[in-house]
Coordinates of C-alpha atoms in Angstrom, one line a residue:
M276 CA 21.6 84.6 123.4
F277 CA 22.4 81.3 123.2
D278 CA 18.4 80.9 124.3
R279 CA 18.3 82.7 121.1
L280 CA 19.9 81.2 118.7
S281 CA 18.7 77.9 120.1
Y282 CA 14.8 78.7 119.5
I283 CA 15.8 79.6 116.0
F284 CA 17.6 76.8 115.1
N285 CA 14.4 75.2 116.8
E286 CA 12.6 76.7 114.3
L287 CA 14.1 76.3 111.0
R288 CA 12.2 73.6 108.8
P289 CA 14.7 71.4 108.1
K290 CA 15.2 71.6 104.6
Q291 CA 16.9 75.6 105.9
L292 CA 19.0 73.7 108.3
L293 CA 20.5 72.1 105.0
I294 CA 20.9 75.2 103.4
L295 CA 22.6 77.1 106.2
A296 CA 24.9 74.5 106.8
G297 CA 25.7 74.1 102.7
A298 CA 26.4 78.1 103.4
A299 CA 28.3 77.8 106.4
A300 CA 30.4 75.0 104.5
I301 CA 30.8 77.6 101.2
I302 CA 31.8 80.2 103.6
M303 CA 34.2 78.2 105.7
F304 CA 35.9 76.7 101.6
S305 CA 36.5 79.8 100.5
I306 CA 38.1 81.1 104.3
L307 CA 40.5 78.2 103.7
Y308 CA 40.3 78.5 99.9
I309 CA 41.9 81.9 100.5
A310 CA 44.5 81.9 103.2
L311 CA 46.6 79.3 101.8
S312 CA 46.6 80.6 97.9
N313 CA 48.2 83.5 100.1
L314 CA 50.2 81.5 101.5
V315 CA 51.9 79.4 98.2
L316 CA 52.0 83.4 96.9
G317 CA 53.9 84.4 99.1
T318 CA 56.5 81.7 99.4
Q319 CA 56.8 81.8 95.5
Q320 CA 57.9 85.6 95.8
S321 CA 60.3 84.6 98.8
A322 CA 61.8 82.1 96.2
N323 CA 62.1 84.5 93.2
V324 CA 63.9 87.6 95.6
E325 CA 67.8 87.5 94.9
P326 CA 70.0 86.7 97.8
A327 CA 72.0 90.0 98.5
M328 CA 75.5 89.9 96.5
R329 CA 78.3 91.0 97.6
E330 CA 81.5 91.7 95.6
V331 CA 85.0 90.1 96.7
I332 CA 88.2 89.6 95.4
V333 CA 88.7 85.7 94.2
A334 CA 91.9 84.1 92.8
S335 CA 91.9 84.3 88.5
T336 CA 94.6 81.6 88.3
D337 CA 96.2 79.2 91.2
I338 CA 98.9 81.2 93.8
L339 CA 101.5 79.0 95.1
P340 CA 103.0 80.0 99.1
M341 CA 105.6 82.4 98.8
E342 CA 104.4 84.0 95.4
V343 CA 104.3 87.7 95.1
I344 CA 100.6 88.6 94.7
Q345 CA 100.2 90.4 91.2
Q346 CA 97.3 92.2 90.0
G347 CA 96.7 89.7 87.1
M348 CA 96.3 87.0 89.7
L349 CA 93.2 88.8 91.1
E350 CA 89.6 89.4 89.6
R351 CA 86.4 91.2 91.3
K352 CA 83.6 88.2 92.3
Q353 CA 79.8 89.0 93.4
V354 CA 79.1 85.9 96.1
P355 CA 76.1 85.7 98.4
A356 CA 76.4 88.0 101.6
D357 CA 76.0 84.4 103.6
D358 CA 78.4 82.1 101.2
V359 CA 81.9 85.7 102.2
P360 CA 84.1 83.4 104.3
A361 CA 85.0 85.9 107.7
G362 CA 88.1 87.5 107.0
A363 CA 87.3 88.1 102.7
V364 CA 89.6 91.0 101.3
T365 CA 87.6 93.1 99.2
D366 CA 90.1 96.1 98.0
M367 CA 92.5 94.6 95.4
S368 CA 95.1 96.9 95.6
A369 CA 95.2 96.5 99.0
I370 CA 97.3 93.1 99.0
I371 CA 99.4 94.0 95.5
G372 CA 102.4 92.5 96.5
S373 CA 101.4 90.5 99.1
I374 CA 102.9 87.2 99.8
A375 CA 101.1 84.5 99.2
K376 CA 101.0 82.1 102.9
Q377 CA 99.6 78.9 101.7
D378 CA 98.4 78.1 97.9
I379 CA 95.2 79.4 96.8
A380 CA 92.8 77.8 94.1
A381 CA 92.2 79.2 91.0
G382 CA 88.1 80.6 91.7
E383 CA 88.8 80.9 95.8
V384 CA 87.9 84.1 97.9
V385 CA 91.5 85.8 99.0
T386 CA 91.1 85.6 103.1
Q387 CA 93.9 87.7 105.3
D388 CA 94.7 84.3 107.0
K389 CA 96.0 83.3 103.0
L390 CA 98.5 85.5 103.1
H391 CA 101.7 86.9 105.5
G392 CA 101.5 90.8 106.8
G393 CA 103.6 92.2 104.5
F394 CA 107.5 91.0 103.9
E395 CA 108.9 91.3 107.1
E396 CA 106.9 89.0 108.1
A397 CA 108.0 86.5 104.8
G398 CA 111.6 87.2 105.5
M399 CA 113.8 87.3 102.7
A400 CA 112.4 84.0 101.3
G401 CA 109.5 85.8 100.4
I402 CA 110.9 88.6 97.9
I403 CA 113.8 86.2 96.0
P404 CA 112.1 85.7 92.7
P405 CA 110.8 82.3 91.5
D406 CA 113.7 80.6 89.8
C407 CA 116.6 82.3 91.4
R408 CA 118.2 81.9 94.6
A409 CA 119.9 84.9 97.4
V410 CA 123.5 84.6 97.8
S411 CA 126.3 86.9 99.8
V412 CA 129.5 87.8 99.0
K413 CA 131.6 90.1 100.7
V414 CA 132.2 93.9 99.6
S415 CA 133.6 97.0 101.2
E416 CA 133.2 100.9 101.0
I417 CA 135.0 100.7 97.9
T418 CA 133.8 97.4 96.1
G419 CA 129.7 98.1 97.6
V420 CA 129.5 101.8 95.7
S421 CA 130.2 103.4 99.1
G422 CA 126.9 102.4 100.2
F423 CA 125.4 103.9 97.1
A424 CA 123.7 100.3 95.9
K425 CA 121.0 100.1 97.8
S426 CA 119.0 96.7 97.6
G427 CA 116.3 96.9 94.9
N428 CA 118.8 98.6 93.3
Y429 CA 120.3 96.0 90.1
V430 CA 123.9 95.6 89.6
D431 CA 126.8 94.2 87.9
V432 CA 129.4 92.5 89.0
L433 CA 133.2 93.0 88.0
L434 CA 136.2 90.4 89.3
V435 CA 139.4 91.4 89.4
E436 CA 142.8 89.1 89.9
K437 CA 145.7 90.5 89.9
N438 CA 149.5 89.4 90.3
N439 CA 153.2 90.8 90.9
T440 CA 152.8 91.8 86.9
E441 CA 149.3 92.3 85.9
A442 CA 145.6 92.8 86.8
K443 CA 142.5 91.4 85.0
T444 CA 139.0 92.5 85.3
T445 CA 136.4 90.1 84.5
M446 CA 132.5 91.7 84.3
L447 CA 130.9 88.6 85.9
L448 CA 127.6 88.8 85.8
Q449 CA 125.4 91.9 84.5
N450 CA 122.1 93.0 85.0
V451 CA 121.9 91.5 88.9
L452 CA 119.3 92.1 92.0
L453 CA 120.6 93.3 95.0
L454 CA 117.8 91.7 97.6
G455 CA 119.6 93.7 100.7
V456 CA 123.3 94.9 101.6
N457 CA 124.3 93.8 105.2
N458 CA 121.0 93.6 107.0
I459 CA 118.5 95.8 105.4
M460 CA 116.6 94.3 102.6
M461 CA 114.2 95.7 100.2
Y462 CA 111.2 97.2 101.4
D463 CA 112.7 97.6 104.8
E464 CA 114.5 100.9 103.7
P465 CA 112.4 103.5 104.6
A466 CA 113.0 102.3 108.2
A467 CA 116.6 101.5 107.8
S468 CA 116.4 105.9 106.8
D469 CA 114.3 106.4 110.3
K470 CA 117.2 104.2 111.9
K471 CA 120.0 106.1 110.8
E472 CA 118.5 110.2 111.2
D473 CA 117.8 108.8 114.4
S474 CA 121.5 107.3 115.2
A475 CA 122.9 110.8 113.6
K476 CA 120.6 112.6 116.8
K477 CA 122.4 110.8 118.9
G478 CA 125.7 110.6 117.4
T479 CA 125.5 106.7 117.3
K480 CA 125.9 104.9 114.2
V481 CA 124.0 101.6 112.8
K482 CA 124.9 98.9 112.1
G483 CA 124.8 98.9 108.3
D484 CA 126.1 102.4 107.2
T485 CA 129.0 100.5 105.3
P486 CA 128.6 98.0 103.3
S487 CA 130.1 94.8 104.2
V488 CA 128.2 91.9 102.5
A489 CA 126.3 92.2 99.7
T490 CA 122.7 89.3 98.8
L491 CA 122.5 89.5 95.4
A492 CA 119.4 87.1 93.7
L493 CA 120.9 85.0 90.9
L494 CA 119.9 81.5 88.5
P495 CA 121.7 78.9 90.0
P496 CA 124.7 78.4 87.7
D497 CA 125.1 82.2 88.1
A498 CA 125.2 81.7 92.4
L499 CA 128.0 78.6 91.1
K500 CA 130.1 81.1 88.9
L501 CA 129.4 83.9 91.0
V502 CA 130.9 81.8 94.7
S503 CA 133.9 80.2 93.1
A504 CA 134.9 83.6 91.5
A505 CA 134.5 85.3 95.6
K506 CA 137.8 82.5 96.3
I507 CA 140.1 83.4 93.3
G508 CA 139.9 87.5 93.6
E509 CA 137.9 90.5 94.3
I510 CA 134.4 91.3 93.9
Y511 CA 133.1 94.5 93.0
L512 CA 129.7 96.3 92.4
M513 CA 128.6 98.8 89.7
L514 CA 125.4 100.4 90.3
R515 CA 123.3 100.4 86.6
P516 CA 120.8 103.1 85.9
M517 CA 117.7 103.5 86.7
H518 CA 116.8 103.3 82.6
P519 CA 120.4 101.9 81.3
K520 CA 121.0 102.8 77.6
T521 CA 121.6 99.6 76.8
A522 CA 121.3 95.9 79.0
Y523 CA 124.1 94.7 78.5
V524 CA 128.0 95.5 77.4
G525 CA 130.5 93.2 75.7
D526 CA 134.1 93.4 75.4
T527 CA 133.8 92.5 79.1
D528 CA 137.8 91.5 80.2
Y529 CA 140.6 93.8 80.5
T530 CA 144.3 93.2 81.6
L531 CA 146.2 95.7 82.7
A532 CA 150.2 95.0 82.5
S533 CA 152.8 96.7 84.9
S534 CA 155.5 99.0 83.3
G535 CA 158.3 98.3 85.5
D536 CA 160.4 95.4 85.0
S537 CA 159.0 91.6 85.7
G538 CA 161.6 90.9 87.5
S539 CA 161.2 91.2 91.7
V540 CA 162.9 94.5 92.6
G541 CA 165.7 93.5 95.4
A542 CA 166.5 95.5 98.7
G543 CA 168.7 97.5 97.0
G544 CA 166.3 99.3 94.4
G545 CA 167.1 97.4 90.7
P546 CA 167.0 93.5 90.2
S547 CA 166.9 91.2 92.7
G548 CA 168.8 88.9 89.8
D549 CA 171.6 91.9 88.9
V550 CA 173.2 93.0 91.4
S551 CA 177.4 93.2 91.2
T552 CA 179.9 92.1 93.4
S553 CA 183.4 93.2 94.6
V554 CA 184.9 89.8 94.8
P555 CA 187.7 89.3 92.5
A556 CA 187.3 86.3 89.0
P557 CA 188.9 83.4 90.1
V558 CA 193.1 82.0 88.8
T559 CA 192.2 81.3 84.4
A560 CA 194.2 78.4 83.1
A561 CA 197.3 79.7 80.5
S562 CA 196.1 79.9 77.2
S563 CA 198.5 77.5 76.8
G564 CA 196.4 74.9 78.3
R565 CA 198.8 74.1 81.4
P566 CA 197.9 75.6 85.0
A567 CA 199.6 78.1 85.9
P568 CA 201.7 78.3 89.3
A569 CA 199.8 78.7 92.3
F570 CA 201.9 81.4 94.0
Q571 CA 204.2 80.9 97.2
P572 CA 205.4 83.2 99.1
P573 CA 209.7 83.0 99.3
S574 CA 211.6 80.5 102.0
S575 CA 214.6 80.0 103.7
P576 CA 217.4 78.3 101.1
V577 CA 216.2 74.8 102.2
T578 CA 219.3 72.3 102.4
T579 CA 218.8 69.0 102.0
G580 CA 220.9 64.9 101.5
V581 CA 221.9 63.3 97.7
S582 CA 218.9 61.2 96.1
S583 CA 219.4 58.2 96.1
S584 CA 219.3 58.5 92.5
S585 CA 221.3 56.0 90.5
G586 CA 223.6 58.5 88.8
G587 CA 224.4 60.0 92.2
G588 CA 226.0 63.8 92.3
G589 CA 226.6 66.2 95.3
P590 CA 223.4 68.2 96.8
V591 CA 222.5 70.6 93.9
S592 CA 220.3 74.1 94.9
A593 CA 217.3 74.6 92.8
G594 CA 215.8 77.3 95.2
G595 CA 213.8 73.9 96.6
F596 CA 212.6 73.1 93.5
E597 CA 213.4 69.5 91.6
I598 CA 214.7 68.7 88.3
I599 CA 214.1 65.8 86.5
Q600 CA 217.2 65.3 83.4
G601 CA 217.3 61.7 82.1
D602 CA 217.8 59.0 85.2
Q603 CA 219.3 62.0 87.5
T604 CA 216.6 64.4 90.1
I605 CA 218.7 67.5 90.9
R606 CA 217.5 69.5 93.9

């Protein structure tokens, strides 16, 4: 076949060879043009195709560490699938109420590693309102509303001062968030209830049944007021209803005075300052102003000698008394 082609080319005239070469060049150019056109067209089509998108949750505002995530802080956004970081949150409802572990800037994709796993991981600091502080006070089964005041409820705080004559009750604080009772914090009540049910079956008592410490969320000035009040009186909690008719009430002081005598009661049942005595009154002075003579028991007559007075005279008995008359002394 190669020999046949060589014979044909040898038989062609120069003019025919030029025509044949030109035709071959045109064909090769056409093939190359078509190939390059298809390549450019494919590149343009690839550039015009939009990348795959994915919906994620981003922060709509700056979120600070230990801040509770609220719905108004988040928004949904479509981002290229290749730009989605690992662990990106796609379900907004799943992280509402979570605690931020670190700063999350506005527009930043929220990821699981930027959030605490729950309030248990964040601890008490995760449930304190941003402008408040947690303060604990001692309560009892009576002053702590018999255990019915649970963490997450709102209470009013009373101060009771008393002495021997009166008792005074003051409404110290109103509408205060109760963060925890004993070792049970907010959002930890279901787990505590399960423990109580298990302990009831076993006949054991779980720590936290009887209220002994109440932890309240207070503004710093109110915290100072509560701590000072706890040193001068007894603290009572009043549990507020879920929907109180009034948020705050007036006339917050009440004093009750004792109905008995103001004096302390003695052992005999009467006032200690009014106890009578059977000891007779002492002898008082005579009405003339001269003292009455003191009582003397009778004695035997005593014979005495004549006094050496200037007038002289015999011995005279006068019942043991000396009578001075002028310049003479009579015994």
